Amino acid sequence: MAIDYTSHPSELLPSGVSDEKFSSVRQSIPIESLSNNDKQKVNANVDIKQLREAIPPHCFERSYRLSLGYLFRDLILATTIMGLAFVYIPKVEPAPLRYVAWAAYGYIEGLVFVGLWVLGHECGHSAFSPSQLLNNTVGFMLHSSLLTPYFSWRSTHRRHHIYANNLTKDHNYVPPQREEYLASISSELSHLEEITEDAPIVTFMRIILQQLVGFPWYLLTNITAAEGSLPKAQSVIPLGNSHFAPTGSLFRPDEAWVILLSDLGLAATALGLWFAGTHVGFPTVFALYGAPYLWLNHWIVAITYLHHTHPSVPKFEDEAWTFIKGATATVDREFGWIGKHMFHGIIEFHVIHHLFSRIPFYHGEEATEAVIPLLGSSYHADKQRPFLPALWESFTKCQWIEPDDATAEPKDRVMFYKGGPSPPPEYSMGAKGWIWAASPKPAKLG
């Protein structure tokens, strides 16, 4: 059966899983926008219908004018900045200053790339416009130009939204439980990490690895996904769990042709980059496109990782999970002017995006303010601390999960993150380890 991209995710789930009311299980993060008096009036039991009714109706309206306006703005910014860099940066002297100019360009253009990628993300959720043809056309062109397989990503991302924070079925950032984590660090074979596994330099290098290659490696191997997220049995052949495999484990048979179309879009972009390299030089192409693309990868990983990883935000076993529990177990962060104007609010208003993903980003703030009084302490926001230092906290304090009450039945348990040394990186779906190997190292979890 084909994926339903039109219905609200809660409508696709069995009764009792989709619309079950919930109570806050733990006061996780103070609600900055409510007074103490307001907090005492929070409705502890709320469902999707109540949340939808609390949001002004116009927040669900998608505007051609606004969406296309933001698209043209970002395209003009991207081409203007790239054009100015191509013409003027090679003339900068001396050479060290020219290298600084290229580095600054890569960072700034990378911010614009993120904005364009977010607009493609809006298209994937049908939040860009009322026209599905326009959504898919714009999304395909934007994501293909940024080396993201649009229809492939759209399919798995849809399943992530349906089963967010379900440890059995989610497609993103599914953490290990105690036994799996212990086994992974017990088989830690790197001599370097045996010596310095808790040293800040090791944590720093692991963060760099994640931020550099995390997103393309996810597309290539489906790392961090739960086995139950697949519509088929997990593949054991190379790239069988890849976003680029039309007949692989990630996709249903009827999706094969659009997955192939996604691959052709990437091939067209790669061909265009090769053609540009033969005319202006491959170093120039890397400076103009490659450096901003690396920044794009960094921001995609950082944003999504911090949305779904926080010491106070829960995960749920399948027996305890409901749609609304999973959708609200995400975190709104803060990235200032860049977050609001360049990244289209994707950092600041993610909870509402998981509850109602077809609300356009330009209505995200108003819709968020409307549901906060209903969600109460089940609304998670961490907006006081800088965004990037939060990456360090999540990476060091969110390595594995365990239930808040190990004696409770799975249907009554809530899972929370715990800290510890980093396990080996996941190199393929469900498989962790280093290329170099010596002998297993025993480990204890304190």
JSON list of C-alpha atoms in Angstrom, two decimals, residues 192-386:
[
{"chain": "A", "resi": 192, "resn": "LEU", "atom": "CA", "xyz": [43.07, 5.70, 21.10]},
{"chain": "A", "resi": 193, "resn": "GLU", "atom": "CA", "xyz": [39.63, 5.72, 22.70]},
{"chain": "A", "resi": 194, "resn": "GLU", "atom": "CA", "xyz": [40.73, 3.17, 25.30]},
{"chain": "A", "resi": 195, "resn": "ILE", "atom": "CA", "xyz": [43.18, 5.80, 26.46]},
{"chain": "A", "resi": 196, "resn": "THR", "atom": "CA", "xyz": [41.19, 9.00, 26.00]},
{"chain": "A", "resi": 197, "resn": "GLU", "atom": "CA", "xyz": [37.54, 7.97, 25.64]},
{"chain": "A", "resi": 198, "resn": "ASP", "atom": "CA", "xyz": [36.38, 10.66, 28.10]},
{"chain": "A", "resi": 199, "resn": "ALA", "atom": "CA", "xyz": [38.77, 13.37, 26.92]},
{"chain": "A", "resi": 200, "resn": "PRO", "atom": "CA", "xyz": [37.16, 16.49, 25.42]},
{"chain": "A", "resi": 201, "resn": "ILE", "atom": "CA", "xyz": [39.30, 16.14, 22.28]},
{"chain": "A", "resi": 202, "resn": "VAL", "atom": "CA", "xyz": [37.73, 12.73, 21.60]},
{"chain": "A", "resi": 203, "resn": "THR", "atom": "CA", "xyz": [34.23, 14.13, 22.04]},
{"chain": "A", "resi": 204, "resn": "PHE", "atom": "CA", "xyz": [35.14, 17.04, 19.77]},
{"chain": "A", "resi": 205, "resn": "MET", "atom": "CA", "xyz": [36.44, 14.74, 17.03]},
{"chain": "A", "resi": 206, "resn": "ARG", "atom": "CA", "xyz": [33.35, 12.56, 17.23]},
{"chain": "A", "resi": 207, "resn": "ILE", "atom": "CA", "xyz": [31.12, 15.62, 16.89]},
{"chain": "A", "resi": 208, "resn": "ILE", "atom": "CA", "xyz": [33.13, 16.73, 13.84]},
{"chain": "A", "resi": 209, "resn": "LEU", "atom": "CA", "xyz": [32.68, 13.27, 12.30]},
{"chain": "A", "resi": 210, "resn": "GLN", "atom": "CA", "xyz": [28.94, 13.40, 12.89]},
{"chain": "A", "resi": 211, "resn": "GLN", "atom": "CA", "xyz": [28.56, 16.91, 11.54]},
{"chain": "A", "resi": 212, "resn": "LEU", "atom": "CA", "xyz": [30.67, 16.34, 8.44]},
{"chain": "A", "resi": 213, "resn": "VAL", "atom": "CA", "xyz": [29.29, 13.07, 7.12]},
{"chain": "A", "resi": 214, "resn": "GLY", "atom": "CA", "xyz": [26.22, 12.32, 9.26]},
{"chain": "A", "resi": 215, "resn": "PHE", "atom": "CA", "xyz": [23.55, 13.32, 6.74]},
{"chain": "A", "resi": 216, "resn": "PRO", "atom": "CA", "xyz": [25.03, 11.79, 3.55]},
{"chain": "A", "resi": 217, "resn": "TRP", "atom": "CA", "xyz": [25.89, 8.65, 5.53]},
{"chain": "A", "resi": 218, "resn": "TYR", "atom": "CA", "xyz": [22.30, 8.45, 6.77]},
{"chain": "A", "resi": 219, "resn": "LEU", "atom": "CA", "xyz": [21.10, 8.70, 3.18]},
{"chain": "A", "resi": 220, "resn": "LEU", "atom": "CA", "xyz": [23.57, 6.03, 2.14]},
{"chain": "A", "resi": 221, "resn": "THR", "atom": "CA", "xyz": [23.07, 3.49, 4.93]},
{"chain": "A", "resi": 222, "resn": "ASN", "atom": "CA", "xyz": [19.96, 4.53, 6.96]},
{"chain": "A", "resi": 223, "resn": "ILE", "atom": "CA", "xyz": [21.91, 4.81, 10.22]},
{"chain": "A", "resi": 224, "resn": "THR", "atom": "CA", "xyz": [20.06, 5.63, 13.49]},
{"chain": "A", "resi": 225, "resn": "ALA", "atom": "CA", "xyz": [16.79, 4.11, 12.19]},
{"chain": "A", "resi": 226, "resn": "ALA", "atom": "CA", "xyz": [14.87, 1.36, 13.99]},
{"chain": "A", "resi": 227, "resn": "GLU", "atom": "CA", "xyz": [14.51, -1.95, 12.17]},
{"chain": "A", "resi": 228, "resn": "GLY", "atom": "CA", "xyz": [10.74, -1.68, 12.53]},
{"chain": "A", "resi": 229, "resn": "SER", "atom": "CA", "xyz": [10.76, 1.50, 10.44]},
{"chain": "A", "resi": 230, "resn": "LEU", "atom": "CA", "xyz": [11.27, -0.52, 7.26]},
{"chain": "A", "resi": 231, "resn": "PRO", "atom": "CA", "xyz": [8.40, -1.70, 5.04]},
{"chain": "A", "resi": 232, "resn": "LYS", "atom": "CA", "xyz": [10.51, -4.72, 4.07]},
{"chain": "A", "resi": 233, "resn": "ALA", "atom": "CA", "xyz": [13.02, -6.95, 5.82]},
{"chain": "A", "resi": 234, "resn": "GLN", "atom": "CA", "xyz": [16.35, -5.24, 6.49]},
{"chain": "A", "resi": 235, "resn": "SER", "atom": "CA", "xyz": [18.74, -5.88, 3.62]},
{"chain": "A", "resi": 236, "resn": "VAL", "atom": "CA", "xyz": [22.14, -7.51, 4.04]},
{"chain": "A", "resi": 237, "resn": "ILE", "atom": "CA", "xyz": [23.47, -6.51, 0.62]},
{"chain": "A", "resi": 238, "resn": "PRO", "atom": "CA", "xyz": [25.59, -3.36, 0.13]},
{"chain": "A", "resi": 239, "resn": "LEU", "atom": "CA", "xyz": [23.40, -0.26, -0.15]},
{"chain": "A", "resi": 240, "resn": "GLY", "atom": "CA", "xyz": [20.29, -2.39, 0.26]},
{"chain": "A", "resi": 241, "resn": "ASN", "atom": "CA", "xyz": [19.15, -0.05, 3.07]},
{"chain": "A", "resi": 242, "resn": "SER", "atom": "CA", "xyz": [20.06, 3.08, 1.12]},
{"chain": "A", "resi": 243, "resn": "HIS", "atom": "CA", "xyz": [17.89, 6.02, 0.12]},
{"chain": "A", "resi": 244, "resn": "PHE", "atom": "CA", "xyz": [19.30, 5.54, -3.39]},
{"chain": "A", "resi": 245, "resn": "ALA", "atom": "CA", "xyz": [18.06, 1.96, -3.91]},
{"chain": "A", "resi": 246, "resn": "PRO", "atom": "CA", "xyz": [14.66, 1.95, -5.72]},
{"chain": "A", "resi": 247, "resn": "THR", "atom": "CA", "xyz": [14.03, -1.68, -4.79]},
{"chain": "A", "resi": 248, "resn": "GLY", "atom": "CA", "xyz": [15.78, -1.56, -1.40]},
{"chain": "A", "resi": 249, "resn": "SER", "atom": "CA", "xyz": [14.36, -2.20, 2.04]},
{"chain": "A", "resi": 250, "resn": "LEU", "atom": "CA", "xyz": [13.32, 1.42, 2.69]},
{"chain": "A", "resi": 251, "resn": "PHE", "atom": "CA", "xyz": [10.64, 1.63, 0.03]},
{"chain": "A", "resi": 252, "resn": "ARG", "atom": "CA", "xyz": [7.48, -0.09, -1.15]},
{"chain": "A", "resi": 253, "resn": "PRO", "atom": "CA", "xyz": [7.43, -1.51, -4.70]},
{"chain": "A", "resi": 254, "resn": "ASP", "atom": "CA", "xyz": [5.12, 1.24, -6.00]},
{"chain": "A", "resi": 255, "resn": "GLU", "atom": "CA", "xyz": [7.66, 3.88, -4.92]},
{"chain": "A", "resi": 256, "resn": "ALA", "atom": "CA", "xyz": [10.49, 2.53, -7.07]},
{"chain": "A", "resi": 257, "resn": "TRP", "atom": "CA", "xyz": [9.96, 4.93, -9.96]},
{"chain": "A", "resi": 258, "resn": "VAL", "atom": "CA", "xyz": [10.05, 8.09, -7.84]},
{"chain": "A", "resi": 259, "resn": "ILE", "atom": "CA", "xyz": [13.15, 6.82, -6.02]},
{"chain": "A", "resi": 260, "resn": "LEU", "atom": "CA", "xyz": [14.76, 6.36, -9.43]},
{"chain": "A", "resi": 261, "resn": "LEU", "atom": "CA", "xyz": [13.64, 9.88, -10.34]},
{"chain": "A", "resi": 262, "resn": "SER", "atom": "CA", "xyz": [15.36, 11.16, -7.18]},
{"chain": "A", "resi": 263, "resn": "ASP", "atom": "CA", "xyz": [18.55, 9.40, -8.24]},
{"chain": "A", "resi": 264, "resn": "LEU", "atom": "CA", "xyz": [18.35, 10.96, -11.69]},
{"chain": "A", "resi": 265, "resn": "GLY", "atom": "CA", "xyz": [17.96, 14.39, -10.09]},
{"chain": "A", "resi": 266, "resn": "LEU", "atom": "CA", "xyz": [21.16, 13.85, -8.11]},
{"chain": "A", "resi": 267, "resn": "ALA", "atom": "CA", "xyz": [22.92, 12.59, -11.24]},
{"chain": "A", "resi": 268, "resn": "ALA", "atom": "CA", "xyz": [21.90, 15.75, -13.10]},
{"chain": "A", "resi": 269, "resn": "THR", "atom": "CA", "xyz": [23.34, 17.91, -10.33]},
{"chain": "A", "resi": 270, "resn": "ALA", "atom": "CA", "xyz": [26.57, 15.89, -10.23]},
{"chain": "A", "resi": 271, "resn": "LEU", "atom": "CA", "xyz": [26.85, 16.22, -14.01]},
{"chain": "A", "resi": 272, "resn": "GLY", "atom": "CA", "xyz": [26.32, 19.96, -13.77]},
{"chain": "A", "resi": 273, "resn": "LEU", "atom": "CA", "xyz": [29.05, 20.26, -11.13]},
{"chain": "A", "resi": 274, "resn": "TRP", "atom": "CA", "xyz": [31.43, 18.20, -13.27]},
{"chain": "A", "resi": 275, "resn": "PHE", "atom": "CA", "xyz": [30.64, 20.35, -16.30]},
{"chain": "A", "resi": 276, "resn": "ALA", "atom": "CA", "xyz": [31.28, 23.52, -14.26]},
{"chain": "A", "resi": 277, "resn": "GLY", "atom": "CA", "xyz": [34.55, 22.04, -12.99]},
{"chain": "A", "resi": 278, "resn": "THR", "atom": "CA", "xyz": [35.82, 21.46, -16.52]},
{"chain": "A", "resi": 279, "resn": "HIS", "atom": "CA", "xyz": [35.19, 25.12, -17.33]},
{"chain": "A", "resi": 280, "resn": "VAL", "atom": "CA", "xyz": [36.17, 27.06, -14.21]},
{"chain": "A", "resi": 281, "resn": "GLY", "atom": "CA", "xyz": [38.27, 24.48, -12.39]},
{"chain": "A", "resi": 282, "resn": "PHE", "atom": "CA", "xyz": [37.31, 21.93, -9.75]},
{"chain": "A", "resi": 283, "resn": "PRO", "atom": "CA", "xyz": [38.93, 23.91, -6.89]},
{"chain": "A", "resi": 284, "resn": "THR", "atom": "CA", "xyz": [36.67, 26.84, -7.80]},
{"chain": "A", "resi": 285, "resn": "VAL", "atom": "CA", "xyz": [33.62, 24.57, -7.90]},
{"chain": "A", "resi": 286, "resn": "PHE", "atom": "CA", "xyz": [34.52, 23.22, -4.48]},
{"chain": "A", "resi": 287, "resn": "ALA", "atom": "CA", "xyz": [34.92, 26.75, -3.10]},
{"chain": "A", "resi": 288, "resn": "LEU", "atom": "CA", "xyz": [31.65, 27.94, -4.63]},
{"chain": "A", "resi": 289, "resn": "TYR", "atom": "CA", "xyz": [29.50, 24.85, -4.01]},
{"chain": "A", "resi": 290, "resn": "GLY", "atom": "CA", "xyz": [31.39, 22.24, -1.97]},
{"chain": "A", "resi": 291, "resn": "ALA", "atom": "CA", "xyz": [32.15, 24.39, 1.06]},
{"chain": "A", "resi": 292, "resn": "PRO", "atom": "CA", "xyz": [28.56, 25.68, 1.44]},
{"chain": "A", "resi": 293, "resn": "TYR", "atom": "CA", "xyz": [27.34, 22.10, 0.93]},
{"chain": "A", "resi": 294, "resn": "LEU", "atom": "CA", "xyz": [29.48, 20.92, 3.86]},
{"chain": "A", "resi": 295, "resn": "TRP", "atom": "CA", "xyz": [27.97, 23.68, 6.01]},
{"chain": "A", "resi": 296, "resn": "LEU", "atom": "CA", "xyz": [24.51, 22.56, 4.85]},
{"chain": "A", "resi": 297, "resn": "ASN", "atom": "CA", "xyz": [25.28, 19.02, 6.01]},
{"chain": "A", "resi": 298, "resn": "HIS", "atom": "CA", "xyz": [26.44, 20.36, 9.36]},
{"chain": "A", "resi": 299, "resn": "TRP", "atom": "CA", "xyz": [23.28, 22.37, 9.93]},
{"chain": "A", "resi": 300, "resn": "ILE", "atom": "CA", "xyz": [20.89, 19.61, 8.86]},
{"chain": "A", "resi": 301, "resn": "VAL", "atom": "CA", "xyz": [22.50, 17.21, 11.34]},
{"chain": "A", "resi": 302, "resn": "ALA", "atom": "CA", "xyz": [22.81, 19.76, 14.15]},
{"chain": "A", "resi": 303, "resn": "ILE", "atom": "CA", "xyz": [19.22, 20.96, 13.81]},
{"chain": "A", "resi": 304, "resn": "THR", "atom": "CA", "xyz": [17.60, 17.53, 13.62]},
{"chain": "A", "resi": 305, "resn": "TYR", "atom": "CA", "xyz": [19.85, 16.03, 16.29]},
{"chain": "A", "resi": 306, "resn": "LEU", "atom": "CA", "xyz": [19.07, 18.79, 18.79]},
{"chain": "A", "resi": 307, "resn": "HIS", "atom": "CA", "xyz": [15.36, 18.67, 18.03]},
{"chain": "A", "resi": 308, "resn": "HIS", "atom": "CA", "xyz": [15.25, 15.04, 19.11]},
{"chain": "A", "resi": 309, "resn": "THR", "atom": "CA", "xyz": [18.04, 14.76, 21.67]},
{"chain": "A", "resi": 310, "resn": "HIS", "atom": "CA", "xyz": [17.91, 16.32, 25.13]},
{"chain": "A", "resi": 311, "resn": "PRO", "atom": "CA", "xyz": [18.48, 14.87, 28.63]},
{"chain": "A", "resi": 312, "resn": "SER", "atom": "CA", "xyz": [14.94, 15.81, 29.67]},
{"chain": "A", "resi": 313, "resn": "VAL", "atom": "CA", "xyz": [13.03, 14.71, 26.57]},
{"chain": "A", "resi": 314, "resn": "PRO", "atom": "CA", "xyz": [11.59, 11.17, 26.58]},
{"chain": "A", "resi": 315, "resn": "LYS", "atom": "CA", "xyz": [11.50, 8.28, 24.15]},
{"chain": "A", "resi": 316, "resn": "PHE", "atom": "CA", "xyz": [8.82, 5.58, 24.20]},
{"chain": "A", "resi": 317, "resn": "GLU", "atom": "CA", "xyz": [8.63, 1.85, 23.73]},
{"chain": "A", "resi": 318, "resn": "ASP", "atom": "CA", "xyz": [6.00, 0.74, 21.24]},
{"chain": "A", "resi": 319, "resn": "GLU", "atom": "CA", "xyz": [3.60, -0.35, 23.99]},
{"chain": "A", "resi": 320, "resn": "ALA", "atom": "CA", "xyz": [3.68, 3.08, 25.66]},
{"chain": "A", "resi": 321, "resn": "TRP", "atom": "CA", "xyz": [3.86, 5.22, 22.53]},
{"chain": "A", "resi": 322, "resn": "THR", "atom": "CA", "xyz": [1.04, 7.31, 21.09]},
{"chain": "A", "resi": 323, "resn": "PHE", "atom": "CA", "xyz": [1.26, 9.82, 18.28]},
{"chain": "A", "resi": 324, "resn": "ILE", "atom": "CA", "xyz": [0.82, 12.82, 20.53]},
{"chain": "A", "resi": 325, "resn": "LYS", "atom": "CA", "xyz": [3.42, 11.60, 23.03]},
{"chain": "A", "resi": 326, "resn": "GLY", "atom": "CA", "xyz": [5.95, 11.14, 20.25]},
{"chain": "A", "resi": 327, "resn": "ALA", "atom": "CA", "xyz": [5.16, 14.42, 18.53]},
{"chain": "A", "resi": 328, "resn": "THR", "atom": "CA", "xyz": [5.61, 16.45, 21.71]},
{"chain": "A", "resi": 329, "resn": "ALA", "atom": "CA", "xyz": [8.85, 14.69, 22.71]},
{"chain": "A", "resi": 330, "resn": "THR", "atom": "CA", "xyz": [10.80, 17.18, 20.61]},
{"chain": "A", "resi": 331, "resn": "VAL", "atom": "CA", "xyz": [12.55, 20.42, 21.54]},
{"chain": "A", "resi": 332, "resn": "ASP", "atom": "CA", "xyz": [12.16, 23.98, 20.31]},
{"chain": "A", "resi": 333, "resn": "ARG", "atom": "CA", "xyz": [15.57, 25.66, 20.33]},
{"chain": "A", "resi": 334, "resn": "GLU", "atom": "CA", "xyz": [16.74, 29.20, 19.56]},
{"chain": "A", "resi": 335, "resn": "PHE", "atom": "CA", "xyz": [19.11, 30.50, 16.88]},
{"chain": "A", "resi": 336, "resn": "GLY", "atom": "CA", "xyz": [18.34, 34.19, 16.86]},
{"chain": "A", "resi": 337, "resn": "TRP", "atom": "CA", "xyz": [18.04, 36.24, 13.68]},
{"chain": "A", "resi": 338, "resn": "ILE", "atom": "CA", "xyz": [19.58, 33.54, 11.48]},
{"chain": "A", "resi": 339, "resn": "GLY", "atom": "CA", "xyz": [17.16, 30.91, 12.77]},
{"chain": "A", "resi": 340, "resn": "LYS", "atom": "CA", "xyz": [14.10, 33.03, 12.21]},
{"chain": "A", "resi": 341, "resn": "HIS", "atom": "CA", "xyz": [14.97, 34.73, 8.92]},
{"chain": "A", "resi": 342, "resn": "MET", "atom": "CA", "xyz": [17.47, 32.47, 7.15]},
{"chain": "A", "resi": 343, "resn": "PHE", "atom": "CA", "xyz": [16.39, 29.03, 8.43]},
{"chain": "A", "resi": 344, "resn": "HIS", "atom": "CA", "xyz": [12.66, 29.89, 8.29]},
{"chain": "A", "resi": 345, "resn": "GLY", "atom": "CA", "xyz": [12.04, 29.10, 11.97]},
{"chain": "A", "resi": 346, "resn": "ILE", "atom": "CA", "xyz": [12.80, 25.41, 11.65]},
{"chain": "A", "resi": 347, "resn": "ILE", "atom": "CA", "xyz": [14.88, 25.50, 14.86]},
{"chain": "A", "resi": 348, "resn": "GLU", "atom": "CA", "xyz": [12.49, 27.56, 16.95]},
{"chain": "A", "resi": 349, "resn": "PHE", "atom": "CA", "xyz": [9.11, 25.95, 16.14]},
{"chain": "A", "resi": 350, "resn": "HIS", "atom": "CA", "xyz": [9.65, 22.22, 15.74]},
{"chain": "A", "resi": 351, "resn": "VAL", "atom": "CA", "xyz": [7.09, 20.93, 18.25]},
{"chain": "A", "resi": 352, "resn": "ILE", "atom": "CA", "xyz": [4.19, 22.42, 16.31]},
{"chain": "A", "resi": 353, "resn": "HIS", "atom": "CA", "xyz": [5.73, 21.06, 13.13]},
{"chain": "A", "resi": 354, "resn": "HIS", "atom": "CA", "xyz": [5.52, 17.53, 14.53]},
{"chain": "A", "resi": 355, "resn": "LEU", "atom": "CA", "xyz": [1.96, 18.05, 15.68]},
{"chain": "A", "resi": 356, "resn": "PHE", "atom": "CA", "xyz": [0.76, 19.62, 12.41]},
{"chain": "A", "resi": 357, "resn": "SER", "atom": "CA", "xyz": [3.40, 19.36, 9.71]},
{"chain": "A", "resi": 358, "resn": "ARG", "atom": "CA", "xyz": [1.27, 21.05, 7.05]},
{"chain": "A", "resi": 359, "resn": "ILE", "atom": "CA", "xyz": [1.25, 24.37, 8.91]},
{"chain": "A", "resi": 360, "resn": "PRO", "atom": "CA", "xyz": [3.53, 26.66, 6.84]},
{"chain": "A", "resi": 361, "resn": "PHE", "atom": "CA", "xyz": [6.67, 27.84, 8.60]},
{"chain": "A", "resi": 362, "resn": "TYR", "atom": "CA", "xyz": [5.50, 31.48, 8.51]},
{"chain": "A", "resi": 363, "resn": "HIS", "atom": "CA", "xyz": [2.61, 30.55, 10.83]},
{"chain": "A", "resi": 364, "resn": "GLY", "atom": "CA", "xyz": [4.72, 28.39, 13.14]},
{"chain": "A", "resi": 365, "resn": "GLU", "atom": "CA", "xyz": [5.23, 30.97, 15.87]},
{"chain": "A", "resi": 366, "resn": "GLU", "atom": "CA", "xyz": [1.56, 31.90, 16.15]},
{"chain": "A", "resi": 367, "resn": "ALA", "atom": "CA", "xyz": [0.47, 28.26, 16.15]},
{"chain": "A", "resi": 368, "resn": "THR", "atom": "CA", "xyz": [3.05, 27.41, 18.82]},
{"chain": "A", "resi": 369, "resn": "GLU", "atom": "CA", "xyz": [1.83, 30.16, 21.11]},
{"chain": "A", "resi": 370, "resn": "ALA", "atom": "CA", "xyz": [-1.72, 28.86, 20.69]},
{"chain": "A", "resi": 371, "resn": "VAL", "atom": "CA", "xyz": [-0.96, 25.30, 21.87]},
{"chain": "A", "resi": 372, "resn": "ILE", "atom": "CA", "xyz": [1.51, 26.00, 24.69]},
{"chain": "A", "resi": 373, "resn": "PRO", "atom": "CA", "xyz": [-1.22, 26.60, 27.33]},
{"chain": "A", "resi": 374, "resn": "LEU", "atom": "CA", "xyz": [-2.77, 23.23, 26.45]},
{"chain": "A", "resi": 375, "resn": "LEU", "atom": "CA", "xyz": [0.49, 21.28, 26.39]},
{"chain": "A", "resi": 376, "resn": "GLY", "atom": "CA", "xyz": [1.86, 22.71, 29.63]},
{"chain": "A", "resi": 377, "resn": "SER", "atom": "CA", "xyz": [5.00, 20.93, 30.79]},
{"chain": "A", "resi": 378, "resn": "SER", "atom": "CA", "xyz": [4.70, 18.51, 27.88]},
{"chain": "A", "resi": 379, "resn": "TYR", "atom": "CA", "xyz": [5.89, 21.37, 25.67]},
{"chain": "A", "resi": 380, "resn": "HIS", "atom": "CA", "xyz": [9.69, 21.29, 25.54]},
{"chain": "A", "resi": 381, "resn": "ALA", "atom": "CA", "xyz": [11.70, 24.42, 24.81]},
{"chain": "A", "resi": 382, "resn": "ASP", "atom": "CA", "xyz": [15.35, 25.14, 25.56]},
{"chain": "A", "resi": 383, "resn": "LYS", "atom": "CA", "xyz": [15.84, 28.70, 24.38]},
{"chain": "A", "resi": 384, "resn": "GLN", "atom": "CA", "xyz": [18.02, 30.22, 27.08]},
{"chain": "A", "resi": 385, "resn": "ARG", "atom": "CA", "xyz": [21.33, 28.62, 26.12]},
{"chain": "A", "resi": 386, "resn": "PRO", "atom": "CA", "xyz": [23.30, 29.09, 22.90]}
]
